[in-house]
Amino acid sequence: MKKITILLLLSVVFITSCELNRLPETILTDLDFWRTEKDLRGACNRLYNQLEGFSHDSRSDELVKTASDAISSGSWSLSTLKDSVEWRDPFRRIYVSNNIIDKSVNVEIPQENKNRWLAEARFFRAYHYFGLVKKYGGVPLILRSFDGTDYPEIFKGRDSREDVIAQCYEDLEFAAEWLPTRANLPEADWGRATRSAALALTARIGLYVGTLTKYHNLEGDARNHLKKSIDAVELVMKEGHELFPDFQTLFYFDGEGSGNKENIFVKVYGPNGTPTVYHSNSRGMENSVSITRQMVDLFFV
């Protein structure tokens, strides 16, 4: 009897002294992920899932919402900004890009294969940072992911517009080198970023920042930005794009898919009724905005 009691006590001590680290069975963890090229591709799929769709820009001089909001009423404030999806969501999407870049070191595949997916992550990082710069000027430039909230970079102040745009150029230069060309993109991958998309975004950034710097007398070299834009446009024109031959059918299904060489970067929608993406948002916005008098004057005065 004493032997049994001693054995039971030893069993209890043994069990309580062991720490059982069991992985969750219903979710995928980092320990099981970031191993193969398929994992990198799957992680990059999230970048496309987060890509915003078409919407009306009610902040512009041409359109206003049918009801006033914080922008049109002039009540936009810092307290409004910190909870705004226009500020929060781009940084969440930038985090996804940073996380892919950081975690890719764990994927043991040839560097050339890895660079193809890093190029997508860096393309989207530049895409979202450019969107922030257009709205807010200089913003915090964060180039890493975090696994907690005690990192000082999370609370850093804004970087200059020039520094953020310089990083955008660097990311897009890498993307243009490693993304597939329009002609080499597999049909099944239509809609993914290509070399053309990276070059076209470079051109758009250069034109925007160059003209903004020049005509508003801002700090920076306007000529350098405009030269980057011109150089990028000339390279895009060598990628085999051309205008769609029939404008009348362009916005019907004839203009869909890789056969339309006018497309450079698109958001791919699924058919109406699918459980993921709907193709009816333009109809849903039909009576949500009104044109301004300035818009009318541009056409008729």
XYZ file of N, CA and C in Angstrom, residues 34-301:
804
model
N 5.258 29.820 -42.921
C 6.527 30.401 -43.343
C 7.589 29.324 -43.569
N 7.194 28.301 -44.324
C 8.141 27.226 -44.608
C 8.362 27.026 -46.109
N 7.329 27.258 -46.911
C 7.405 26.952 -48.331
C 7.042 28.178 -49.163
N 7.319 28.085 -50.453
C 6.930 29.162 -51.369
C 5.411 29.298 -51.432
N 4.709 28.192 -51.292
C 3.254 28.238 -51.250
C 2.764 29.080 -50.077
N 3.471 28.997 -48.944
C 3.113 29.805 -47.783
C 3.294 31.292 -48.082
N 4.396 31.647 -48.741
C 4.626 33.049 -49.091
C 3.543 33.560 -50.037
N 3.205 32.763 -51.015
C 2.150 33.158 -51.951
C 0.825 33.339 -51.210
N 0.529 32.400 -50.311
C -0.709 32.515 -49.546
C -0.740 33.757 -48.676
N 0.403 34.106 -48.079
C 0.467 35.314 -47.267
C 0.237 36.550 -48.128
N 0.792 36.554 -49.336
C 0.612 37.692 -50.245
C -0.823 37.809 -50.740
N -1.557 36.698 -50.746
C -2.958 36.775 -51.150
C -3.742 37.741 -50.271
N -3.338 37.839 -49.012
C -4.008 38.758 -48.086
C -3.896 40.203 -48.554
N -2.809 40.551 -49.219
C -2.615 41.911 -49.713
C -3.698 42.284 -50.723
N -4.107 41.329 -51.526
C -5.137 41.580 -52.530
C -6.521 41.601 -51.897
N -6.712 40.761 -50.894
C -7.974 40.745 -50.168
C -8.238 42.086 -49.500
N -7.167 42.770 -49.063
C -7.295 44.053 -48.378
C -7.384 45.239 -49.338
N -7.170 45.012 -50.622
C -7.169 46.108 -51.585
C -8.552 46.717 -51.678
N -8.613 48.028 -51.431
C -9.923 48.682 -51.452
C -10.475 48.701 -52.872
N -11.800 48.715 -52.982
C -12.456 48.747 -54.279
C -12.752 50.163 -54.722
N -13.544 50.280 -55.752
C -13.906 51.584 -56.289
C -14.798 52.335 -55.303
N -14.552 53.618 -55.172
C -15.424 54.451 -54.346
C -15.324 55.882 -54.823
N -16.305 56.690 -54.490
C -16.289 58.107 -54.832
C -15.464 58.874 -53.812
N -14.616 59.790 -54.272
C -13.802 60.601 -53.374
C -14.567 61.870 -53.028
N -15.296 61.820 -51.932
C -16.117 62.973 -51.539
C -15.302 64.080 -50.915
N -13.964 63.902 -50.805
C -13.111 64.985 -50.312
C -12.693 65.921 -51.434
N -13.004 65.568 -52.669
C -12.506 66.320 -53.816
C -13.333 67.581 -54.048
N -12.895 68.375 -55.018
C -13.628 69.594 -55.384
C -14.792 69.294 -56.309
N -14.904 68.048 -56.756
C -15.939 67.714 -57.740
C -17.160 67.039 -57.127
N -16.984 66.367 -55.993
C -18.074 65.593 -55.417
C -18.272 65.920 -53.946
N -19.512 65.902 -53.502
C -19.826 66.017 -52.078
C -20.861 64.959 -51.742
N -20.845 64.512 -50.499
C -21.858 63.560 -50.074
C -23.199 64.245 -49.943
N -24.252 63.463 -50.026
C -25.589 64.045 -49.911
C -25.852 64.560 -48.501
N -25.116 64.066 -47.523
C -25.195 64.576 -46.153
C -23.790 64.965 -45.707
N -23.680 65.989 -44.895
C -22.364 66.460 -44.462
C -21.693 65.426 -43.565
N -20.368 65.405 -43.630
C -19.597 64.542 -42.747
C -18.503 65.371 -42.093
N -17.591 64.714 -41.393
C -16.554 65.442 -40.655
C -15.663 66.252 -41.580
N -15.508 65.807 -42.825
C -14.650 66.535 -43.764
C -15.381 67.736 -44.340
N -16.561 67.507 -44.911
C -17.282 68.600 -45.556
C -17.785 69.648 -44.577
N -18.001 69.260 -43.317
C -18.470 70.221 -42.322
C -17.323 70.957 -41.632
N -16.071 70.506 -41.907
C -14.923 71.165 -41.296
C -14.684 70.787 -39.855
N -15.267 69.678 -39.388
C -15.123 69.278 -37.985
C -14.094 68.173 -37.788
N -13.321 67.856 -38.821
C -12.299 66.817 -38.737
C -11.247 67.223 -37.716
N -10.905 66.337 -36.811
C -9.961 66.664 -35.752
C -9.032 65.488 -35.507
N -8.019 65.707 -34.656
C -7.104 64.621 -34.330
C -7.813 63.467 -33.639
N -8.779 63.776 -32.798
C -9.528 62.710 -32.132
C -10.337 61.916 -33.141
N -10.808 62.598 -34.187
C -11.516 61.900 -35.258
C -10.544 61.043 -36.049
N -9.349 61.581 -36.276
C -8.368 60.905 -37.110
C -7.909 59.582 -36.532
N -7.610 59.545 -35.232
C -7.013 58.339 -34.657
C -7.932 57.125 -34.751
N -9.230 57.348 -34.842
C -10.180 56.240 -34.959
C -10.677 56.066 -36.389
N -10.112 56.842 -37.308
C -10.589 56.817 -38.687
C -10.030 55.621 -39.443
N -10.870 55.001 -40.257
C -10.399 53.894 -41.084
C -9.405 54.395 -42.124
N -9.470 55.680 -42.491
C -8.555 56.220 -43.484
C -7.140 56.341 -42.938
N -6.985 56.370 -41.632
C -5.668 56.392 -41.006
C -5.274 54.998 -40.514
N -6.195 54.318 -39.874
C -5.898 53.036 -39.236
C -5.676 51.922 -40.256
N -6.563 51.818 -41.235
C -6.517 50.680 -42.153
C -5.249 50.640 -43.006
N -4.774 51.768 -43.557
C -3.513 51.678 -44.321
C -2.349 51.151 -43.491
N -2.260 51.541 -42.220
C -1.161 51.045 -41.395
C -1.338 49.559 -41.085
N -2.568 49.105 -40.965
C -2.793 47.665 -40.792
C -2.328 46.905 -42.025
N -2.564 47.471 -43.201
C -2.157 46.809 -44.434
C -0.645 46.874 -44.619
N -0.043 47.980 -44.211
C 1.411 48.085 -44.236
C 2.026 47.042 -43.301
N 1.379 46.811 -42.169
C 1.872 45.777 -41.238
C 1.907 44.415 -41.912
N 0.900 44.099 -42.720
C 0.883 42.805 -43.404
C 2.093 42.687 -44.318
N 2.395 43.756 -45.060
C 3.577 43.748 -45.926
C 4.851 43.567 -45.109
N 4.976 44.327 -44.029
C 6.170 44.218 -43.182
C 6.317 42.816 -42.593
N 5.202 42.227 -42.210
C 5.234 40.893 -41.615
C 5.709 39.851 -42.625
N 5.258 39.978 -43.873
C 5.703 39.059 -44.917
C 7.210 39.205 -45.136
N 7.678 40.444 -45.188
C 9.103 40.696 -45.404
C 9.929 40.130 -44.245
N 9.495 40.373 -43.023
C 10.241 39.902 -41.850
C 10.243 38.384 -41.740
N 9.082 37.769 -41.942
C 8.966 36.328 -41.734
C 9.532 35.514 -42.902
N 9.771 36.162 -44.026
C 10.268 35.428 -45.192
C 11.648 34.822 -44.953
N 12.366 35.331 -43.956
C 13.701 34.775 -43.669
C 13.604 33.317 -43.229
N 12.434 32.891 -42.764
C 12.249 31.514 -42.313
C 11.941 30.550 -43.454
N 11.670 31.087 -44.640
C 11.296 30.252 -45.778
C 12.558 29.850 -46.538
N 12.863 28.575 -46.562
C 14.100 28.092 -47.173
C 13.852 27.709 -48.631
N 13.874 28.727 -49.478
C 13.731 28.536 -50.918
C 14.787 29.413 -51.590
N 15.084 29.200 -52.874
C 16.056 30.053 -53.560
C 15.673 31.533 -53.449
N 16.658 32.405 -53.309
C 16.397 33.822 -53.096
C 15.608 34.438 -54.247
N 15.850 33.982 -55.468
C 15.110 34.519 -56.611
C 13.620 34.231 -56.457
N 13.272 33.028 -56.039
C 11.865 32.698 -55.822
C 11.281 33.548 -54.705
N 12.056 33.752 -53.646
C 11.588 34.546 -52.516
C 11.379 36.006 -52.920
N 12.287 36.530 -53.741
C 12.189 37.931 -54.144
C 10.911 38.226 -54.926
N 10.421 37.214 -55.648
C 9.189 37.416 -56.414
C 8.027 37.792 -55.491
N 7.972 37.176 -54.300
C 6.880 37.455 -53.365
C 7.196 38.654 -52.475
N 8.470 38.848 -52.161
C 8.847 40.068 -51.453
C 8.518 41.290 -52.298
N 8.629 41.158 -53.609
C 8.296 42.265 -54.508
C 6.823 42.650 -54.383
N 5.948 41.660 -54.227
C 4.529 41.985 -54.030
C 4.325 42.729 -52.711
N 4.977 42.260 -51.655
C 4.829 42.906 -50.353
C 5.329 44.343 -50.398
N 6.453 44.567 -51.059
C 7.005 45.911 -51.121
C 6.200 46.806 -52.057
N 5.618 46.242 -53.100
C 4.728 47.021 -53.968
C 3.547 47.564 -53.166
N 2.926 46.706 -52.385
C 1.760 47.135 -51.613
C 2.141 48.088 -50.485
N 3.318 47.905 -49.910
C 3.756 48.846 -48.877
C 3.881 50.246 -49.472
N 4.482 50.348 -50.656
C 4.596 51.641 -51.327
C 3.215 52.184 -51.695
N 2.345 51.302 -52.152
C 0.982 51.707 -52.546
C 0.253 52.365 -51.376
N 0.297 51.755 -50.209
C -0.445 52.285 -49.066
C 0.244 53.511 -48.461
N 1.572 53.548 -48.481
C 2.243 54.742 -47.972
C 1.977 55.944 -48.871
N 1.921 55.732 -50.170
C 1.598 56.838 -51.073
C 0.194 57.364 -50.790
N -0.749 56.461 -50.530
C -2.101 56.899 -50.179
C -2.113 57.749 -48.921
N -1.309 57.386 -47.935
C -1.226 58.176 -46.700
C -0.602 59.539 -46.955
N 0.456 59.577 -47.762
C 1.123 60.848 -48.056
C 0.176 61.805 -48.760
N -0.646 61.310 -49.663
C -1.578 62.182 -50.369
C -2.569 62.845 -49.423
N -2.907 62.157 -48.349
C -3.896 62.698 -47.414
C -3.276 63.512 -46.295
N -2.091 63.086 -45.824
C -1.557 63.660 -44.586
C -0.158 64.248 -44.710
N 0.486 64.141 -45.875
C 1.860 64.609 -45.976
C 2.787 63.606 -45.328
N 3.725 64.092 -44.481
C 4.615 63.175 -43.783
C 3.863 62.330 -42.767
N 4.207 61.047 -42.684
C 3.572 60.117 -41.742
C 4.661 59.248 -41.126
N 4.376 58.561 -40.021
C 5.384 57.655 -39.445
C 5.771 56.558 -40.436
N 7.057 56.443 -40.691
C 7.562 55.434 -41.613
C 8.004 54.216 -40.803
N 7.223 53.149 -40.874
C 7.468 51.939 -40.088
C 7.757 50.796 -41.053
N 8.932 50.200 -40.922
C 9.395 49.200 -41.885
C 9.638 47.846 -41.244
N 8.952 47.549 -40.174
C 9.082 46.251 -39.523
C 7.756 45.882 -38.886
N 7.604 44.610 -38.560
C 6.406 44.144 -37.871
C 6.684 44.078 -36.376
N 5.633 43.957 -35.570
C 5.769 43.914 -34.121
C 4.964 42.740 -33.574
N 5.462 42.155 -32.485
C 4.722 41.089 -31.821
C 4.231 41.529 -30.448
N 4.205 42.832 -30.217
C 3.718 43.386 -28.958
C 3.517 44.885 -29.094
N 3.218 45.530 -27.979
C 2.940 46.965 -28.010
C 3.991 47.788 -27.283
N 5.118 47.183 -26.938
C 6.134 47.890 -26.160
C 7.327 48.313 -27.009
N 7.151 48.394 -28.328
C 8.223 48.837 -29.206
C 8.136 50.348 -29.408
N 9.245 51.082 -29.229
C 9.191 52.543 -29.342
C 8.786 53.032 -30.728
N 9.065 52.216 -31.779
C 8.712 52.649 -33.131
C 7.212 52.834 -33.305
N 6.431 52.137 -32.508
C 4.976 52.256 -32.612
C 4.527 53.670 -32.285
N 5.269 54.345 -31.425
C 4.859 55.661 -30.938
C 5.682 56.785 -31.559
N 6.404 56.501 -32.631
C 7.266 57.513 -33.236
C 6.428 58.608 -33.903
N 7.040 59.777 -34.082
C 6.376 60.872 -34.781
C 6.457 60.687 -36.284
N 5.945 61.661 -36.991
C 5.916 61.551 -38.440
C 7.300 61.767 -39.047
N 7.567 61.045 -40.128
C 8.749 61.301 -40.943
C 8.368 62.291 -42.041
N 9.358 62.879 -42.669
C 9.071 63.875 -43.695
C 8.451 63.233 -44.930
N 7.751 64.035 -45.706
C 7.171 63.546 -46.948
C 8.259 62.982 -47.852
N 9.381 63.676 -47.945
C 10.469 63.239 -48.812
C 11.018 61.878 -48.385
N 11.147 61.643 -47.081
C 11.672 60.362 -46.603
C 10.707 59.219 -46.921
N 9.417 59.463 -46.742
C 8.435 58.418 -47.030
C 8.414 58.105 -48.523
N 8.434 59.133 -49.354
C 8.409 58.922 -50.800
C 9.686 58.246 -51.275
N 10.826 58.577 -50.657
C 12.084 57.909 -51.027
C 11.982 56.405 -50.771
N 11.334 56.019 -49.666
C 11.144 54.595 -49.377
C 10.201 53.962 -50.394
N 9.179 54.700 -50.802
C 8.262 54.198 -51.833
C 9.026 53.914 -53.122
N 9.880 54.839 -53.527
C 10.684 54.627 -54.735
C 11.568 53.388 -54.591
N 12.198 53.233 -53.431
C 13.082 52.087 -53.206
C 12.304 50.777 -53.284
N 11.124 50.736 -52.654
C 10.302 49.525 -52.702
C 9.872 49.210 -54.129
N 9.493 50.242 -54.880
C 8.994 50.020 -56.232
C 10.118 49.656 -57.203
N 11.306 50.147 -56.948
C 12.444 49.742 -57.767
C 12.710 48.245 -57.589
N 12.642 47.775 -56.353
C 12.801 46.347 -56.085
C 11.663 45.569 -56.750
N 10.436 46.079 -56.618
C 9.279 45.389 -57.194
C 9.384 45.296 -58.710
N 9.808 46.384 -59.364
C 9.915 46.384 -60.823
C 10.958 45.388 -61.307
N 11.975 45.137 -60.487
C 13.026 44.188 -60.870
C 12.567 42.748 -60.753
N 11.719 42.435 -59.749
C 11.430 41.034 -59.446
C 10.014 40.582 -59.765
N 9.098 41.502 -60.002
C 7.748 41.075 -60.376
C 7.740 40.571 -61.819
N 6.836 39.657 -62.145
C 6.751 39.183 -63.534
C 6.235 40.286 -64.450
N 6.586 40.222 -65.711
C 6.055 41.185 -66.674
C 4.615 40.830 -67.011
N 3.930 41.748 -67.646
C 2.553 41.480 -68.076
C 2.512 40.273 -68.994
N 3.457 40.191 -69.922
C 3.458 39.097 -70.903
C 3.762 37.752 -70.259
N 4.540 37.735 -69.174
C 4.945 36.469 -68.545
C 4.051 36.052 -67.382
N 3.078 36.868 -67.033
C 2.193 36.524 -65.921
C 1.249 35.401 -66.350
N 1.210 34.287 -65.621
C 0.284 33.204 -65.984
C -1.165 33.680 -65.986
N -1.950 33.123 -66.863
C -3.358 33.514 -66.968
C -4.078 33.361 -65.637
N -3.756 32.313 -64.901
C -4.422 32.074 -63.615
C -4.075 33.136 -62.579
N -2.981 33.873 -62.805
C -2.549 34.906 -61.854
C -2.967 36.300 -62.282
N -3.812 36.412 -63.296
C -4.216 37.741 -63.760
C -4.838 38.526 -62.593
N -4.379 39.753 -62.444
C -4.811 40.588 -61.340
C -3.721 40.797 -60.307
N -2.701 39.931 -60.313
C -1.575 40.133 -59.408
C -0.685 41.255 -59.960
N 0.069 41.898 -59.069
C 0.930 43.003 -59.468
C 2.011 42.519 -60.427
N 2.347 43.354 -61.387
C 3.376 43.062 -62.375
C 4.416 44.182 -62.385
N 5.432 43.992 -63.190
C 6.441 45.043 -63.388
C 5.766 46.331 -63.866
N 4.776 46.195 -64.749
C 4.054 47.371 -65.243
C 3.414 48.150 -64.103
N 2.820 47.436 -63.139
C 2.154 48.101 -62.017
C 3.152 48.878 -61.177
N 4.335 48.289 -60.926
C 5.352 48.973 -60.132
C 5.845 50.224 -60.848
N 6.067 50.123 -62.155
C 6.527 51.279 -62.916
C 5.454 52.358 -62.990
N 4.207 51.952 -63.200
C 3.122 52.926 -63.298
C 2.907 53.655 -61.979
N 3.025 52.934 -60.851
C 2.880 53.586 -59.555
C 4.042 54.551 -59.308
N 5.241 54.186 -59.744
C 6.375 55.102 -59.651
C 6.089 56.380 -60.436
N 5.535 56.218 -61.627
C 5.220 57.378 -62.457
C 4.172 58.264 -61.787
N 3.169 57.653 -61.210
C 2.113 58.432 -60.550
C 2.657 59.174 -59.335
N 3.491 58.512 -58.543
C 4.069 59.154 -57.365
C 4.946 60.332 -57.788
N 5.807 60.107 -58.781
C 6.696 61.166 -59.237
C 5.943 62.376 -59.753
N 4.884 62.140 -60.520
C 4.095 63.246 -61.055
C 3.385 64.004 -59.946
N 2.808 63.264 -59.004
C 2.070 63.907 -57.914
C 3.006 64.736 -57.035
N 4.070 64.101 -56.549
C 4.972 64.799 -55.629
C 5.725 65.908 -56.341
N 6.097 65.679 -57.605
C 6.822 66.702 -58.356
C 6.006 67.966 -58.562
N 4.759 67.803 -59.000
C 3.915 68.976 -59.224
C 3.516 69.638 -57.905
N 3.273 68.833 -56.876
C 2.936 69.391 -55.566
C 4.101 70.221 -55.027
N 5.306 69.671 -55.147
C 6.491 70.378 -54.664
C 6.727 71.667 -55.445
N 6.560 71.609 -56.748
C 6.831 72.770 -57.596
C 5.821 73.899 -57.385
N 4.555 73.580 -57.437
C 3.535 74.629 -57.442
C 3.133 75.094 -56.050
N 3.552 74.367 -55.021
C 3.295 74.813 -53.652
C 4.583 75.214 -52.928
N 5.672 75.289 -53.692
C 6.962 75.736 -53.151
C 7.361 74.954 -51.896
N 7.238 73.623 -51.975
C 7.584 72.776 -50.844
C 9.051 72.379 -50.904
N 9.564 71.903 -49.775
C 10.947 71.453 -49.724
C 11.099 70.162 -50.524
N 12.127 70.106 -51.314
C 12.362 68.920 -52.129
C 12.724 69.300 -53.549
N 13.185 68.319 -54.318
C 13.620 68.536 -55.695
C 12.507 68.110 -56.642
N 11.722 69.064 -57.095
C 10.596 68.755 -57.970
C 11.066 68.113 -59.273
N 12.168 68.588 -59.804
C 12.672 68.056 -61.071
C 13.026 66.572 -60.952
N 13.595 66.196 -59.826
C 13.963 64.795 -59.619
C 12.736 63.900 -59.636
N 11.659 64.322 -58.969
C 10.424 63.534 -58.952
C 9.819 63.438 -60.351
N 9.795 64.558 -61.061
C 9.208 64.554 -62.401
C 10.047 63.710 -63.357
N 11.367 63.732 -63.177
C 12.235 62.896 -64.024
C 11.966 61.413 -63.756
N 11.768 61.036 -62.493
C 11.433 59.651 -62.169
C 10.131 59.242 -62.840
N 9.175 60.165 -62.851
C 7.882 59.881 -63.476
C 8.045 59.646 -64.974
N 8.781 60.520 -65.631
C 8.981 60.397 -67.081
C 9.701 59.087 -67.414
N 10.763 58.799 -66.681
C 11.525 57.564 -66.941
C 10.657 56.325 -66.759
N 9.826 56.324 -65.714
C 8.967 55.166 -65.447
C 7.914 55.000 -66.540
N 7.338 56.112 -67.000
C 6.330 56.052 -68.067
C 6.935 55.464 -69.338
N 8.136 55.882 -69.667
C 8.781 55.374 -70.876
C 9.007 53.864 -70.786
N 9.305 53.373 -69.582
C 9.487 51.930 -69.409
C 8.151 51.191 -69.478
N 7.095 51.782 -68.916
C 5.767 51.159 -69.000
C 5.346 50.984 -70.453
N 5.648 51.985 -71.274
C 5.235 51.952 -72.682
C 5.930 50.833 -73.459
N 6.982 50.261 -72.880
C 7.684 49.157 -73.536
C 7.179 47.788 -73.074
N 6.151 47.777 -72.183
C 5.663 46.521 -71.613
C 4.530 45.892 -72.414
N 4.187 46.481 -73.547
C 3.188 45.864 -74.423
C 1.753 46.278 -74.163
N 1.533 47.369 -73.451
C 0.174 47.850 -73.222
C -0.325 48.644 -74.426
N -1.622 48.640 -74.621
C -2.233 49.421 -75.698
C -3.682 49.702 -75.357
N -4.242 50.751 -75.959
C -5.620 51.127 -75.685
C -6.577 50.049 -76.177
N -7.660 49.850 -75.442
C -8.686 48.889 -75.847
C -9.335 49.399 -77.126
N -9.479 48.558 -78.138
C -9.905 49.046 -79.465
C -11.338 49.538 -79.551
N -12.239 49.099 -78.664
C -13.655 49.457 -78.785
C -14.130 50.086 -77.484
N -14.173 51.410 -77.444
C -14.559 52.103 -76.217
C -16.000 51.790 -75.822
N -16.859 51.522 -76.795
C -18.264 51.262 -76.510
C -18.455 50.017 -75.648
N -17.609 49.016 -75.831
C -17.749 47.774 -75.070
C -16.703 47.637 -73.958
N -15.876 48.689 -73.782
C -14.797 48.617 -72.802
C -15.314 48.312 -71.411
N -16.445 48.924 -71.014
C -16.938 48.786 -69.650
C -17.954 47.662 -69.492
N -18.067 46.840 -70.526
C -18.841 45.617 -70.422
C -17.850 44.464 -70.230
N -18.318 43.262 -70.344
C -17.439 42.124 -70.091
C -16.349 41.973 -71.143
N -16.496 42.647 -72.297
C -15.457 42.568 -73.321
C -14.140 43.148 -72.825
N -14.222 44.081 -71.876
C -13.014 44.720 -71.363
C -12.404 44.021 -70.169
N -12.976 42.883 -69.767
C -12.481 42.164 -68.597
C -11.347 41.223 -68.974
N -10.499 40.931 -68.015
C -9.506 39.891 -68.195
C -8.217 40.357 -68.840
N -7.304 39.421 -68.980
C -5.967 39.729 -69.476
C -5.954 40.128 -70.938
N -7.040 39.862 -71.661
C -7.096 40.251 -73.068
C -7.117 41.747 -73.269
N -7.491 42.496 -72.241
C -7.498 43.958 -72.310
C -6.122 44.464 -71.894
N -5.298 44.791 -72.875
C -3.925 45.213 -72.605
C -3.850 46.640 -72.062
N -4.981 47.312 -71.997
C -5.000 48.648 -71.413
C -4.863 48.580 -69.891
N -5.299 47.462 -69.306
C -5.213 47.304 -67.854
C -3.751 47.217 -67.409
N -3.445 47.906 -66.319
C -2.108 47.837 -65.722
C -2.172 47.201 -64.342
N -3.087 47.671 -63.514
C -3.276 47.045 -62.200
C -4.747 47.159 -61.859
N -5.377 46.030 -61.575
C -6.822 46.004 -61.365
C -7.153 45.237 -60.089
N -8.308 45.525 -59.558
C -8.859 44.698 -58.475
C -9.814 43.715 -59.110
N -9.570 42.440 -58.884
C -10.386 41.399 -59.490
C -11.594 41.133 -58.600
N -12.777 41.232 -59.186
C -14.015 40.965 -58.457
C -14.558 39.603 -58.856
N -15.281 38.982 -57.946
C -15.981 37.754 -58.273
C -17.390 38.086 -58.747
N -18.118 37.087 -59.214
C -19.500 37.328 -59.659
C -20.407 37.677 -58.489
N -21.485 38.402 -58.766
C -22.443 38.736 -57.717
C -22.969 37.467 -57.060
N -23.101 37.507 -55.743
C -23.639 36.370 -55.030
C -22.593 35.427 -54.484
N -21.324 35.646 -54.823
C -20.289 34.785 -54.253
C -20.099 35.144 -52.782
N -19.574 34.241 -51.998
C -19.456 34.519 -50.558
C -18.323 35.471 -50.208
N -17.535 35.899 -51.192
C -16.375 36.727 -50.850
C -16.486 38.155 -51.359
N -16.614 38.359 -52.659
C -16.564 39.699 -53.234
C -17.776 39.937 -54.124
N -18.329 41.128 -54.048
C -19.470 41.489 -54.874
C -19.068 42.523 -55.913
N -19.738 42.520 -57.029
C -19.405 43.405 -58.137
C -20.513 44.439 -58.319
N -21.149 44.845 -57.248
C -22.292 45.747 -57.371
C -22.097 47.032 -56.588
N -20.843 47.357 -56.197
C -20.710 48.506 -55.307
C -20.923 49.821 -56.034
N -20.683 49.901 -57.356
C -20.947 51.148 -58.065
C -22.454 51.444 -58.072
N -23.286 50.419 -58.195
C -24.736 50.581 -58.130
C -25.162 50.996 -56.722
N -24.506 50.429 -55.726
C -24.856 50.770 -54.349
C -24.537 52.201 -53.981
N -23.607 52.835 -54.705
C -23.230 54.218 -54.406
C -23.979 55.227 -55.274
N -24.954 54.757 -56.032
C -25.541 55.573 -57.082
C -26.055 56.921 -56.595
N -26.720 56.999 -55.500
C -27.277 58.264 -55.032
C -26.611 58.755 -53.750
N -25.334 58.400 -53.585
C -24.655 58.751 -52.339
C -23.879 60.060 -52.426
N -23.631 60.562 -53.649
C -22.869 61.801 -53.807
C -23.548 62.700 -54.837
N -23.174 63.975 -54.812
C -23.649 64.949 -55.784
C -22.458 65.723 -56.323
N -22.531 66.131 -57.580
C -21.450 66.930 -58.144
C -21.575 68.371 -57.666
N -20.451 69.056 -57.632
C -20.427 70.447 -57.180
C -20.592 71.386 -58.370
N -20.841 72.666 -58.071
C -20.942 73.669 -59.121
C -19.612 73.784 -59.871
N -18.496 73.643 -59.138
C -17.187 73.718 -59.769
C -17.037 72.644 -60.825
N -17.532 71.458 -60.550
C -17.472 70.376 -61.519
C -18.266 70.732 -62.775
N -19.439 71.295 -62.594
C -20.261 71.704 -63.744
C -19.542 72.769 -64.567
N -18.925 73.738 -63.872
C -18.249 74.828 -64.568
C -17.067 74.327 -65.394
N -16.401 73.260 -64.931
C -15.282 72.733 -65.680
C -15.688 72.262 -67.069
N -16.932 71.833 -67.223
C -17.394 71.278 -68.487
C -18.180 72.284 -69.337
N -18.824 73.233 -68.691
C -19.769 74.064 -69.441
C -19.430 75.562 -69.460
N -18.396 75.964 -68.769
C -18.056 77.397 -68.754
C -16.859 77.646 -69.665
